[in-house]
mmCIF file of C-alpha atoms in Angstrom:
data_model
loop_
_atom_site.group_PDB
_atom_site.id
_atom_site.type_symbol
_atom_site.label_atom_id
_atom_site.label_comp_id
_atom_site.label_asym_id
_atom_site.label_seq_id
_atom_site.Cartn_x
_atom_site.Cartn_y
_atom_site.Cartn_z
ATOM 1 C CA MET A 231 14.550 -20.804 10.944
ATOM 2 C CA LYS A 232 12.987 -20.079 7.393
ATOM 3 C CA GLU A 233 13.763 -16.993 5.912
ATOM 4 C CA PHE A 234 10.228 -16.298 5.002
ATOM 5 C CA VAL A 235 7.293 -17.883 6.708
ATOM 6 C CA PHE A 236 3.710 -16.714 7.802
ATOM 7 C CA ASP A 237 2.199 -18.315 10.760
ATOM 8 C CA VAL A 238 -1.389 -17.889 12.119
ATOM 9 C CA LEU A 239 -1.096 -17.976 15.942
ATOM 10 C CA HIS A 240 -4.808 -17.682 16.793
ATOM 11 C CA LYS A 241 -8.114 -17.516 14.896
ATOM 12 C CA SER A 242 -10.791 -15.170 16.659
ATOM 13 C CA SER A 243 -14.119 -17.056 17.585
ATOM 14 C CA MET A 244 -15.997 -14.038 16.993
ATOM 15 C CA SER A 245 -15.080 -13.618 13.111
ATOM 16 C CA ARG A 246 -12.592 -14.527 10.515
ATOM 17 C CA ALA A 247 -9.952 -12.283 12.008
ATOM 18 C CA ARG A 248 -6.685 -13.941 12.654
ATOM 19 C CA ARG A 249 -3.425 -12.968 14.765
ATOM 20 C CA GLY A 250 -0.286 -13.878 12.745
ATOM 21 C CA LYS A 251 3.426 -13.167 12.051
ATOM 22 C CA ILE A 252 5.339 -12.717 8.907
ATOM 23 C CA VAL A 253 8.926 -13.931 9.318
ATOM 24 C CA THR A 254 11.292 -12.283 7.009
ATOM 25 C CA PRO A 255 15.165 -11.991 6.621
ATOM 26 C CA HIS A 256 14.649 -8.426 7.832
ATOM 27 C CA GLY A 257 12.613 -9.125 10.861
ATOM 28 C CA VAL A 258 9.203 -10.176 12.247
ATOM 29 C CA VAL A 259 5.872 -8.774 11.062
ATOM 30 C CA GLU A 260 3.217 -9.002 13.864
ATOM 31 C CA THR A 261 -0.355 -9.210 11.962
ATOM 32 C CA PRO A 262 -2.581 -7.469 11.631
ATOM 33 C CA ALA A 263 -0.275 -5.054 10.686
ATOM 34 C CA PHE A 264 -0.103 -1.480 8.868
ATOM 35 C CA VAL A 265 2.648 -1.051 6.086
ATOM 36 C CA THR A 266 4.008 2.260 6.048
ATOM 37 C CA VAL A 267 4.522 3.939 2.740
ATOM 38 C CA GLY A 268 7.869 4.978 1.710
ATOM 39 C CA THR A 269 7.215 5.781 -1.812
ATOM 40 C CA LYS A 270 10.765 6.726 -2.818
ATOM 41 C CA GLY A 271 12.768 4.826 -0.371
ATOM 42 C CA THR A 272 11.842 7.085 2.347
ATOM 43 C CA VAL A 273 8.945 7.936 4.675
ATOM 44 C CA LYS A 274 8.297 11.363 3.917
ATOM 45 C CA ALA A 275 9.794 13.866 6.578
ATOM 46 C CA LEU A 276 11.154 10.807 8.564
ATOM 47 C CA ALA A 277 14.404 9.205 9.295
ATOM 48 C CA PRO A 278 14.922 5.584 9.859
ATOM 49 C CA GLU A 279 15.412 6.212 13.359
ATOM 50 C CA ASP A 280 12.159 7.934 13.574
ATOM 51 C CA LEU A 281 10.463 5.002 12.245
ATOM 52 C CA GLU A 282 12.017 2.887 15.211
ATOM 53 C CA LYS A 283 10.360 5.290 17.538
ATOM 54 C CA THR A 284 6.909 4.999 16.000
ATOM 55 C CA GLY A 285 6.685 1.224 16.063
ATOM 56 C CA THR A 286 6.614 0.912 12.189
ATOM 57 C CA GLN A 287 6.940 -2.791 11.386
ATOM 58 C CA PHE A 288 6.912 -2.811 7.532
ATOM 59 C CA VAL A 289 7.556 -0.482 4.846
ATOM 60 C CA PHE A 290 5.932 -0.263 0.939
ATOM 61 C CA ALA A 291 8.477 1.379 -1.572
ATOM 62 C CA ASN A 292 7.326 2.167 -4.945
ATOM 63 C CA THR A 293 8.948 0.678 -8.018
ATOM 64 C CA TYR A 294 7.649 3.227 -10.482
ATOM 65 C CA HIS A 295 9.067 6.219 -8.758
ATOM 66 C CA LEU A 296 12.496 4.393 -7.848
ATOM 67 C CA VAL A 297 12.741 3.265 -11.503
ATOM 68 C CA LEU A 298 12.322 6.857 -12.563
ATOM 69 C CA SER A 299 14.744 8.066 -10.040
ATOM 70 C CA PRO A 300 17.298 7.174 -8.910
ATOM 71 C CA GLY A 301 16.888 3.961 -11.204
ATOM 72 C CA ALA A 302 16.405 0.377 -10.273
ATOM 73 C CA GLU A 303 20.121 -0.376 -11.157
ATOM 74 C CA MET A 304 21.451 2.521 -9.046
ATOM 75 C CA VAL A 305 19.576 1.373 -6.116
ATOM 76 C CA HIS A 306 21.025 -2.209 -6.649
ATOM 77 C CA LYS A 307 24.656 -0.463 -7.003
ATOM 78 C CA LEU A 308 23.918 1.226 -3.591
ATOM 79 C CA GLY A 309 23.408 -2.240 -1.890
ATOM 80 C CA GLY A 310 19.500 -2.251 -2.373
ATOM 81 C CA VAL A 311 16.765 -0.589 -0.943
ATOM 82 C CA HIS A 312 17.445 -1.405 2.678
ATOM 83 C CA SER A 313 21.214 -0.236 2.337
ATOM 84 C CA MET A 314 20.337 2.872 0.319
ATOM 85 C CA SER A 315 17.531 4.018 2.678
ATOM 86 C CA GLY A 316 19.081 3.011 6.157
ATOM 87 C CA ILE A 317 15.647 1.193 6.756
ATOM 88 C CA SER A 318 16.239 -1.932 8.435
ATOM 89 C CA LYS A 319 12.404 -3.252 8.772
ATOM 90 C CA PRO A 320 10.991 -5.480 6.223
ATOM 91 C CA MET A 321 10.053 -3.943 3.052
ATOM 92 C CA ILE A 322 7.943 -4.619 0.008
ATOM 93 C CA THR A 323 7.791 -2.875 -3.445
ATOM 94 C CA ASP A 324 4.733 -2.739 -5.481
ATOM 95 C CA SER A 325 5.017 -3.816 -9.500
ATOM 96 C CA GLY A 326 4.694 -0.026 -10.494
ATOM 97 C CA GLY A 327 1.460 -0.839 -12.502
ATOM 98 C CA PHE A 328 -0.971 1.287 -10.300
ATOM 99 C CA GLN A 329 1.327 4.425 -10.631
ATOM 100 C CA ALA A 330 1.759 3.796 -14.553
ATOM 101 C CA PHE A 331 -2.122 3.897 -14.839
ATOM 102 C CA SER A 332 -2.985 6.546 -12.371
ATOM 103 C CA LEU A 333 -0.457 8.892 -13.528
ATOM 104 C CA ALA A 334 -0.736 8.358 -17.044
ATOM 105 C CA PHE A 335 -4.661 8.726 -17.011
ATOM 106 C CA PRO A 336 -5.046 12.214 -15.082
ATOM 107 C CA ASP A 337 -8.751 12.367 -16.121
ATOM 108 C CA ARG A 338 -9.475 8.710 -14.480
ATOM 109 C CA LYS A 339 -13.526 9.553 -14.579
ATOM 110 C CA ASN A 340 -13.302 9.487 -18.348
ATOM 111 C CA MET A 341 -10.241 7.230 -18.965
ATOM 112 C CA TYR A 342 -12.393 4.262 -20.374
ATOM 113 C CA GLU A 343 -14.363 6.442 -22.764
ATOM 114 C CA LEU A 344 -13.798 6.640 -26.416
ATOM 115 C CA LEU A 345 -12.144 9.541 -27.495
ATOM 116 C CA PRO A 346 -13.572 11.636 -30.166
ATOM 117 C CA GLN A 347 -12.371 10.831 -33.992
ATOM 118 C CA HIS A 348 -11.162 14.318 -34.465
ATOM 119 C CA ASP A 349 -8.489 15.721 -32.168
ATOM 120 C CA ASP A 350 -8.759 19.367 -32.117
ATOM 121 C CA GLY A 351 -5.619 19.802 -29.856
ATOM 122 C CA SER A 352 -7.712 21.802 -27.221
ATOM 123 C CA ALA A 353 -6.545 21.792 -23.444
ATOM 124 C CA GLU A 354 -9.875 19.834 -22.834
ATOM 125 C CA GLU A 355 -8.754 17.069 -25.343
ATOM 126 C CA MET A 356 -5.297 16.778 -24.275
ATOM 127 C CA LYS A 357 -6.588 16.620 -20.505
ATOM 128 C CA ARG A 358 -8.246 13.506 -21.585
ATOM 129 C CA LYS A 359 -5.782 12.154 -23.988
ATOM 130 C CA PRO A 360 -4.246 8.875 -22.234
ATOM 131 C CA MET A 361 -0.363 9.326 -21.921
ATOM 132 C CA ALA A 362 -0.203 5.565 -21.746
ATOM 133 C CA LYS A 363 -0.799 2.598 -24.057
ATOM 134 C CA ILE A 364 -1.737 -0.786 -22.549
ATOM 135 C CA THR A 365 -1.217 -3.846 -24.459
ATOM 136 C CA ASP A 366 -1.118 -7.557 -23.508
ATOM 137 C CA ASP A 367 2.544 -7.075 -23.427
ATOM 138 C CA GLY A 368 2.712 -4.355 -20.824
ATOM 139 C CA VAL A 369 2.042 -0.701 -20.616
ATOM 140 C CA GLU A 370 4.106 2.068 -22.364
ATOM 141 C CA PHE A 371 3.898 5.396 -20.483
ATOM 142 C CA THR A 372 5.280 9.051 -20.463
ATOM 143 C CA SER A 373 7.210 9.738 -17.291
ATOM 144 C CA HIS A 374 5.552 12.522 -15.331
ATOM 145 C CA ILE A 375 8.843 13.975 -14.607
ATOM 146 C CA ASP A 376 10.793 14.412 -17.885
ATOM 147 C CA GLY A 377 8.509 13.243 -20.637
ATOM 148 C CA LYS A 378 10.895 10.046 -21.290
ATOM 149 C CA LYS A 379 8.903 7.024 -22.484
ATOM 150 C CA TYR A 380 8.986 3.765 -20.309
ATOM 151 C CA LEU A 381 7.722 0.268 -21.035
ATOM 152 C CA PHE A 382 6.611 -1.827 -17.969
ATOM 153 C CA THR A 383 6.249 -5.343 -18.616
ATOM 154 C CA PRO A 384 5.885 -8.120 -16.027
ATOM 155 C CA GLU A 385 9.426 -9.297 -16.765
ATOM 156 C CA SER A 386 10.735 -5.566 -16.392
ATOM 157 C CA SER A 387 8.649 -4.932 -13.479
ATOM 158 C CA ILE A 388 9.985 -7.800 -11.669
ATOM 159 C CA GLN A 389 13.588 -7.402 -12.903
ATOM 160 C CA ALA A 390 13.492 -3.801 -11.285
ATOM 161 C CA GLN A 391 12.048 -5.265 -7.927
ATOM 162 C CA GLN A 392 14.792 -7.709 -8.061
ATOM 163 C CA HIS A 393 17.541 -4.744 -8.646
ATOM 164 C CA ILE A 394 15.578 -2.758 -5.723
ATOM 165 C CA GLY A 395 15.847 -5.880 -3.411
ATOM 166 C CA ALA A 396 12.838 -5.377 -1.036
ATOM 167 C CA ASP A 397 12.007 -8.814 0.996
ATOM 168 C CA PHE A 398 8.798 -8.917 -1.127
ATOM 169 C CA VAL A 399 7.695 -7.974 -4.621
ATOM 170 C CA VAL A 400 4.258 -7.834 -6.316
ATOM 171 C CA ALA A 401 3.329 -9.361 -9.497
ATOM 172 C CA PHE A 402 2.556 -6.774 -12.464
ATOM 173 C CA ASP A 403 -1.130 -6.186 -12.961
ATOM 174 C CA GLU A 404 -3.710 -3.523 -14.303
ATOM 175 C CA CYS A 405 -5.430 -1.715 -11.878
ATOM 176 C CA ILE A 406 -8.968 -1.442 -13.264
ATOM 177 C CA TYR A 407 -10.785 1.706 -12.359
ATOM 178 C CA ASN A 408 -14.314 2.001 -10.996
ATOM 179 C CA GLY A 409 -15.710 3.316 -14.678
ATOM 180 C CA ALA A 410 -14.608 0.499 -16.665
ATOM 181 C CA THR A 411 -17.459 -1.756 -18.481
ATOM 182 C CA LYS A 412 -17.673 -5.335 -17.601
ATOM 183 C CA GLU A 413 -16.355 -6.109 -21.005
ATOM 184 C CA TYR A 414 -13.265 -4.263 -20.429
ATOM 185 C CA THR A 415 -12.792 -5.412 -16.851
ATOM 186 C CA LYS A 416 -12.975 -9.198 -17.830
ATOM 187 C CA ARG A 417 -10.344 -8.570 -20.504
ATOM 188 C CA SER A 418 -7.993 -6.399 -18.089
ATOM 189 C CA THR A 419 -8.416 -9.203 -15.444
ATOM 190 C CA GLU A 420 -7.558 -11.974 -17.831
ATOM 191 C CA ARG A 421 -4.479 -10.021 -18.820
ATOM 192 C CA THR A 422 -3.358 -9.463 -15.289
ATOM 193 C CA HIS A 423 -3.737 -13.293 -14.802
ATOM 194 C CA GLU A 424 -1.267 -13.699 -17.753
ATOM 195 C CA TRP A 425 0.946 -10.972 -16.256
ATOM 196 C CA ALA A 426 0.883 -12.866 -12.853
ATOM 197 C CA LEU A 427 2.282 -15.984 -14.527
ATOM 198 C CA ARG A 428 4.884 -14.168 -16.332
ATOM 199 C CA SER A 429 5.859 -12.469 -13.067
ATOM 200 C CA LEU A 430 6.306 -15.732 -11.377
ATOM 201 C CA ALA A 431 8.283 -17.146 -13.983
ATOM 202 C CA THR A 432 10.774 -14.012 -13.975
ATOM 203 C CA LEU A 433 11.340 -14.164 -10.315
ATOM 204 C CA ALA A 434 11.987 -17.921 -10.552
ATOM 205 C CA GLY A 435 14.125 -17.695 -13.494
ATOM 206 C CA PRO A 436 18.034 -17.594 -13.553
ATOM 207 C CA GLY A 437 18.134 -13.678 -14.017
ATOM 208 C CA LEU A 438 17.930 -13.322 -10.144
ATOM 209 C CA LYS A 439 21.061 -14.926 -9.249
ATOM 210 C CA LYS A 440 23.000 -12.820 -11.871
ATOM 211 C CA VAL A 441 21.247 -9.563 -10.691
ATOM 212 C CA VAL A 442 21.535 -10.138 -6.860
ATOM 213 C CA PRO A 443 23.492 -13.310 -5.766
ATOM 214 C CA GLY A 444 22.119 -14.644 -2.436
ATOM 215 C CA ARG A 445 18.973 -12.526 -2.148
ATOM 216 C CA GLN A 446 15.738 -14.009 -1.840
ATOM 217 C CA GLN A 447 12.460 -12.596 -2.242
ATOM 218 C CA GLN A 448 8.916 -13.616 -2.248
ATOM 219 C CA MET A 449 6.113 -12.454 -4.345
ATOM 220 C CA TYR A 450 2.287 -11.324 -3.706
ATOM 221 C CA GLY A 451 -0.290 -11.965 -6.543
ATOM 222 C CA VAL A 452 -2.891 -9.278 -7.161
ATOM 223 C CA ILE A 453 -6.519 -10.042 -7.515
ATOM 224 C CA GLN A 454 -8.459 -7.919 -9.941
ATOM 225 C CA GLY A 455 -12.070 -8.247 -11.222
ATOM 226 C CA GLY A 456 -13.402 -4.648 -10.528
ATOM 227 C CA LYS A 457 -16.883 -4.108 -9.396
ATOM 228 C CA PHE A 458 -18.352 -7.393 -10.699
ATOM 229 C CA LYS A 459 -18.867 -10.223 -8.223
ATOM 230 C CA ASP A 460 -18.177 -13.232 -10.740
ATOM 231 C CA LEU A 461 -15.069 -11.364 -12.021
ATOM 232 C CA ARG A 462 -13.795 -11.022 -8.545
ATOM 233 C CA GLU A 463 -14.728 -14.687 -7.830
ATOM 234 C CA MET A 464 -12.718 -15.795 -10.805
ATOM 235 C CA SER A 465 -9.539 -13.650 -10.363
ATOM 236 C CA THR A 466 -9.302 -14.662 -6.597
ATOM 237 C CA ASN A 467 -9.866 -18.481 -7.622
ATOM 238 C CA PHE A 468 -6.907 -18.147 -10.007
ATOM 239 C CA ILE A 469 -4.544 -15.967 -8.064
ATOM 240 C CA ALA A 470 -5.083 -18.453 -5.091
ATOM 241 C CA ALA A 471 -4.058 -21.245 -7.298
ATOM 242 C CA GLN A 472 -0.852 -19.996 -8.262
ATOM 243 C CA ALA A 473 2.413 -20.338 -6.179
ATOM 244 C CA PHE A 474 2.573 -16.981 -4.666
ATOM 245 C CA PHE A 475 3.796 -16.439 -0.909
ATOM 246 C CA GLY A 476 0.872 -14.018 -0.246
ATOM 247 C CA ILE A 477 -2.261 -12.520 -2.004
ATOM 248 C CA ALA A 478 -3.115 -8.924 -2.459
ATOM 249 C CA LEU A 479 -6.355 -7.421 -2.908
ATOM 250 C CA GLY A 480 -5.989 -5.043 -5.846
ATOM 251 C CA GLY A 481 -8.354 -2.651 -7.419
ATOM 252 C CA VAL A 482 -9.857 -1.185 -4.559
ATOM 253 C CA SER A 483 -10.859 2.216 -3.562
ATOM 254 C CA VAL A 484 -10.598 3.475 -7.104
ATOM 255 C CA GLY A 485 -13.878 5.415 -7.353
ATOM 256 C CA GLU A 486 -16.373 2.764 -5.820
ATOM 257 C CA THR A 487 -18.666 3.967 -3.136
ATOM 258 C CA ASN A 488 -17.913 2.456 0.336
ATOM 259 C CA ALA A 489 -20.606 -0.010 -0.071
ATOM 260 C CA GLU A 490 -19.025 -1.318 -3.167
ATOM 261 C CA LEU A 491 -15.669 -1.585 -1.503
ATOM 262 C CA ARG A 492 -16.968 -3.759 1.101
ATOM 263 C CA ASP A 493 -18.882 -5.785 -1.361
ATOM 264 C CA GLU A 494 -15.619 -6.319 -3.282
ATOM 265 C CA ILE A 495 -13.649 -7.216 -0.123
ATOM 266 C CA THR A 496 -16.310 -9.841 0.855
ATOM 267 C CA TRP A 497 -16.706 -11.338 -2.300
ATOM 268 C CA MET A 498 -12.636 -12.031 -2.299
ATOM 269 C CA MET A 499 -12.541 -13.053 1.421
ATOM 270 C CA ASP A 500 -15.252 -15.615 0.999
ATOM 271 C CA VAL A 501 -13.105 -17.349 -1.514
ATOM 272 C CA LEU A 502 -10.060 -16.714 0.419
ATOM 273 C CA HIS A 503 -11.104 -17.460 4.100
ATOM 274 C CA GLN A 504 -9.505 -20.833 4.210
ATOM 275 C CA ASP A 505 -6.070 -19.856 2.445
ATOM 276 C CA ALA A 506 -3.372 -19.982 4.812
ATOM 277 C CA ARG A 507 -1.297 -17.405 3.002
ATOM 278 C CA PRO A 508 -0.957 -13.855 4.216
ATOM 279 C CA ARG A 509 -3.710 -11.347 2.608
ATOM 280 C CA HIS A 510 -2.722 -7.669 2.121
ATOM 281 C CA LEU A 511 -5.377 -5.051 1.103
ATOM 282 C CA LEU A 512 -3.661 -2.576 -1.183
ATOM 283 C CA GLY A 513 -4.586 1.249 -0.635
ATOM 284 C CA ILE A 514 -6.803 1.108 2.433
ATOM 285 C CA SER A 515 -6.380 2.583 6.014
ATOM 286 C CA THR A 516 -9.574 4.281 7.229
ATOM 287 C CA LEU A 517 -10.130 2.729 10.809
ATOM 288 C CA ASP A 518 -13.662 1.675 10.159
ATOM 289 C CA ASP A 519 -12.562 -0.248 6.662
ATOM 290 C CA VAL A 520 -9.604 -1.704 8.568
ATOM 291 C CA LEU A 521 -12.004 -3.201 11.262
ATOM 292 C CA PHE A 522 -14.387 -4.592 8.516
ATOM 293 C CA SER A 523 -11.627 -6.191 6.736
ATOM 294 C CA VAL A 524 -9.545 -7.661 9.748
ATOM 295 C CA LYS A 525 -12.867 -9.043 10.829
ATOM 296 C CA HIS A 526 -13.007 -10.752 7.103
ATOM 297 C CA GLY A 527 -9.286 -12.189 7.382
ATOM 298 C CA VAL A 528 -7.179 -9.596 6.094
ATOM 299 C CA ASP A 529 -3.725 -9.398 7.401
ATOM 300 C CA THR A 530 -1.893 -6.257 6.202
ATOM 301 C CA PHE A 531 -2.828 -2.860 4.934
ATOM 302 C CA ASP A 532 -1.227 -0.023 3.230
ATOM 303 C CA CYS A 533 -1.764 3.770 2.497
ATOM 304 C CA ILE A 534 -0.563 7.091 2.269
ATOM 305 C CA LEU A 535 -3.136 8.719 4.464
ATOM 306 C CA PRO A 536 -1.418 8.927 7.764
ATOM 307 C CA THR A 537 1.708 10.745 6.522
ATOM 308 C CA ARG A 538 -0.289 12.826 3.899
ATOM 309 C CA ASP A 539 -2.774 13.678 6.430
ATOM 310 C CA ALA A 540 0.189 14.789 8.848
ATOM 311 C CA ARG A 541 1.771 17.099 6.130
ATOM 312 C CA ILE A 542 -1.723 19.108 6.018
ATOM 313 C CA GLY A 543 -1.962 19.395 9.860
ATOM 314 C CA ARG A 544 -4.393 16.638 10.133
ATOM 315 C CA LEU A 545 -3.523 14.925 13.409
ATOM 316 C CA TYR A 546 -4.626 11.595 14.889
ATOM 317 C CA ILE A 547 -5.243 11.351 18.652
ATOM 318 C CA HIS A 548 -7.015 8.982 20.845
ATOM 319 C CA THR A 549 -9.262 9.957 24.002
ATOM 320 C CA PRO A 550 -8.620 7.158 26.249
ATOM 321 C CA GLY A 551 -11.335 6.308 29.128
ATOM 322 C CA THR A 552 -14.336 7.868 27.232
ATOM 323 C CA GLN A 553 -15.151 4.514 25.798
ATOM 324 C CA GLN A 554 -15.086 0.987 27.107
ATOM 325 C CA ASP A 555 -13.971 -0.468 23.795
ATOM 326 C CA PRO A 556 -9.979 0.433 23.322
ATOM 327 C CA LEU A 557 -10.799 0.260 19.435
ATOM 328 C CA LYS A 558 -12.910 3.453 19.812
ATOM 329 C CA GLY A 559 -12.108 7.090 20.691
ATOM 330 C CA TYR A 560 -9.567 7.352 17.668
ATOM 331 C CA GLU A 561 -10.286 10.757 15.772
ATOM 332 C CA ALA A 562 -8.258 13.365 13.778
ATOM 333 C CA ILE A 563 -8.043 17.038 14.409
ATOM 334 C CA ASP A 564 -6.951 19.858 12.222
ATOM 335 C CA ILE A 565 -4.084 21.672 14.168
ATOM 336 C CA LEU A 566 -4.042 24.722 12.117
ATOM 337 C CA LYS A 567 -7.495 25.702 13.901
ATOM 338 C CA SER A 568 -7.182 28.762 16.104
ATOM 339 C CA SER A 569 -8.373 26.982 19.070
ATOM 340 C CA PHE A 570 -4.980 25.267 19.324
ATOM 341 C CA LYS A 571 -3.147 28.393 19.573
ATOM 342 C CA THR A 572 -2.749 28.657 23.124
ATOM 343 C CA ASN A 573 -3.489 25.103 24.098
ATOM 344 C CA THR A 574 -0.156 24.170 26.079
ATOM 345 C CA GLU A 575 -1.241 20.461 26.880
ATOM 346 C CA PRO A 576 1.269 17.903 25.229
ATOM 347 C CA ILE A 577 0.023 15.967 22.172
ATOM 348 C CA ASN A 578 1.309 12.716 22.824
ATOM 349 C CA PRO A 579 4.026 12.293 25.270
ATOM 350 C CA HIS A 580 4.777 8.843 24.208
ATOM 351 C CA ILE A 581 6.178 9.858 20.965
ATOM 352 C CA LEU A 582 6.571 13.807 20.892
ATOM 353 C CA GLY A 583 7.653 14.486 24.508
ATOM 354 C CA SER A 584 6.804 17.690 25.783
ATOM 355 C CA VAL A 585 5.668 19.008 22.240
ATOM 356 C CA THR A 586 2.486 21.050 22.712
ATOM 357 C CA TYR A 587 -0.642 21.617 20.734
ATOM 358 C CA ALA A 588 0.102 25.270 20.480
ATOM 359 C CA TYR A 589 3.935 24.663 19.369
ATOM 360 C CA LEU A 590 2.750 22.491 16.249
ATOM 361 C CA HIS A 591 0.182 24.871 15.683
ATOM 362 C CA HIS A 592 2.818 27.388 15.553
ATOM 363 C CA LEU A 593 5.285 25.367 13.469
ATOM 364 C CA PHE A 594 2.488 24.660 10.826
ATOM 365 C CA LYS A 595 1.474 28.488 10.705
ATOM 366 C CA GLN A 596 5.154 29.324 9.987
ATOM 367 C CA ARG A 597 5.545 26.433 7.488
ATOM 368 C CA GLU A 598 8.455 25.094 9.535
ATOM 369 C CA LEU A 599 9.864 21.683 8.274
ATOM 370 C CA LEU A 600 9.775 20.379 11.669
ATOM 371 C CA ALA A 601 6.015 20.445 11.741
ATOM 372 C CA TYR A 602 5.924 17.500 9.150
ATOM 373 C CA ARG A 603 8.319 15.484 11.143
ATOM 374 C CA LEU A 604 6.230 15.697 14.300
ATOM 375 C CA ALA A 605 2.954 15.254 12.657
ATOM 376 C CA SER A 606 3.995 12.311 10.946
ATOM 377 C CA MET A 607 5.679 10.700 13.755
ATOM 378 C CA ASN A 608 2.572 11.052 15.769
ATOM 379 C CA ASN A 609 0.156 9.717 13.016
ATOM 380 C CA LEU A 610 2.326 6.868 12.542
ATOM 381 C CA TYR A 611 2.577 6.087 16.223
ATOM 382 C CA MET A 612 -1.190 6.271 16.664
ATOM 383 C CA ILE A 613 -1.934 3.977 13.560
ATOM 384 C CA GLU A 614 0.857 1.522 15.200
ATOM 385 C CA GLN A 615 -1.254 1.759 18.397
ATOM 386 C CA PHE A 616 -4.531 1.279 16.678
ATOM 387 C CA PHE A 617 -3.269 -2.222 15.013
ATOM 388 C CA ALA A 618 -1.788 -3.330 18.491
ATOM 389 C CA GLU A 619 -5.312 -2.861 19.991
ATOM 390 C CA ILE A 620 -6.591 -4.955 17.144
ATOM 391 C CA ARG A 621 -4.107 -7.608 17.752
ATOM 392 C CA LYS A 622 -4.753 -7.836 21.309
ATOM 393 C CA ALA A 623 -8.726 -7.806 20.423
ATOM 394 C CA ILE A 624 -8.156 -10.712 18.309
ATOM 395 C CA GLU A 625 -6.280 -12.617 21.033
ATOM 396 C CA GLU A 626 -9.086 -12.137 23.437
ATOM 397 C CA ASP A 627 -11.607 -13.004 21.024
ATOM 398 C CA ARG A 628 -13.201 -9.441 21.345
ATOM 399 C CA LEU A 629 -12.918 -8.892 17.402
#
């Protein structure tokens, strides 16, 4: 058996949706699939055995944060991210580019505006002043932790991801926010293309064998192009022409409207619809957008929302029997509402056993740490159930 392979098992007769599987050295991912975010080598509030219980298939770690702490070389010394974390699932790391840009530009709305010629040192001026410098070589940024300066280049990003050791790595790219002009977007997209080639060359180079002997990794290339149809098509064609294992749809959900988001997905997937490689949509997990994207042929999705929502008491539930369509009936509730104070019904016996709405309400009110674990387990379990229903619907040509 090959260490890495993507097989399409069934194509829906109703849409471009497809049922597949990604084979990796750490197991098989049944697609369409959700990729749980484990930013710092951990899914917040959860132990590795909790991931087994929730049905988690695939975990997304963050290169930016792991480089800042404990350091990519330290992760390697600890045996790689799988060994360090105890997570035995297939894993992927991003390039660190998105975090470098998003954390470096706290005022995203104005990040592409020219700064005034005179810097008066005011709080407002400092708020708008970029903490990063983007060049064709890479991005120099200041750590949000300790103020230390870092330079991320395609080469250093891939080398860091080699040290971290996930199954999949992502090519270095520049995430373009919605406010960018077409001129800037074109220049940035072309830079991302150059970085993609440099990323591929680094992964294929001799340095990998020196860093992690015997370790095999595969790479996803990232499409950019902003909100402009011709640039999206140009970027999709360029990335699709390269020797990537998979293709990531990037630069989405960065300030555009939902209609713009769906246009961007449609433009990219119209180009990719006959491409046999896995397609990953970065940073999306709202159920309507997932269904829209699956129908257009997207295979995997990642997003922080299920666990972030869990930590603020936003609980995912499903009401069976109220809808003929199994993909309907999913909703989110606020467990902090007083209406749950005396509700003694179990929330989700499949994953939480006898835990009731009233008990979880109490835990959140008292800010008990157990609340975050239980809510996170519930939300990830529900997301996995939703994707299982998607896979079944594709197999039965209902989606």
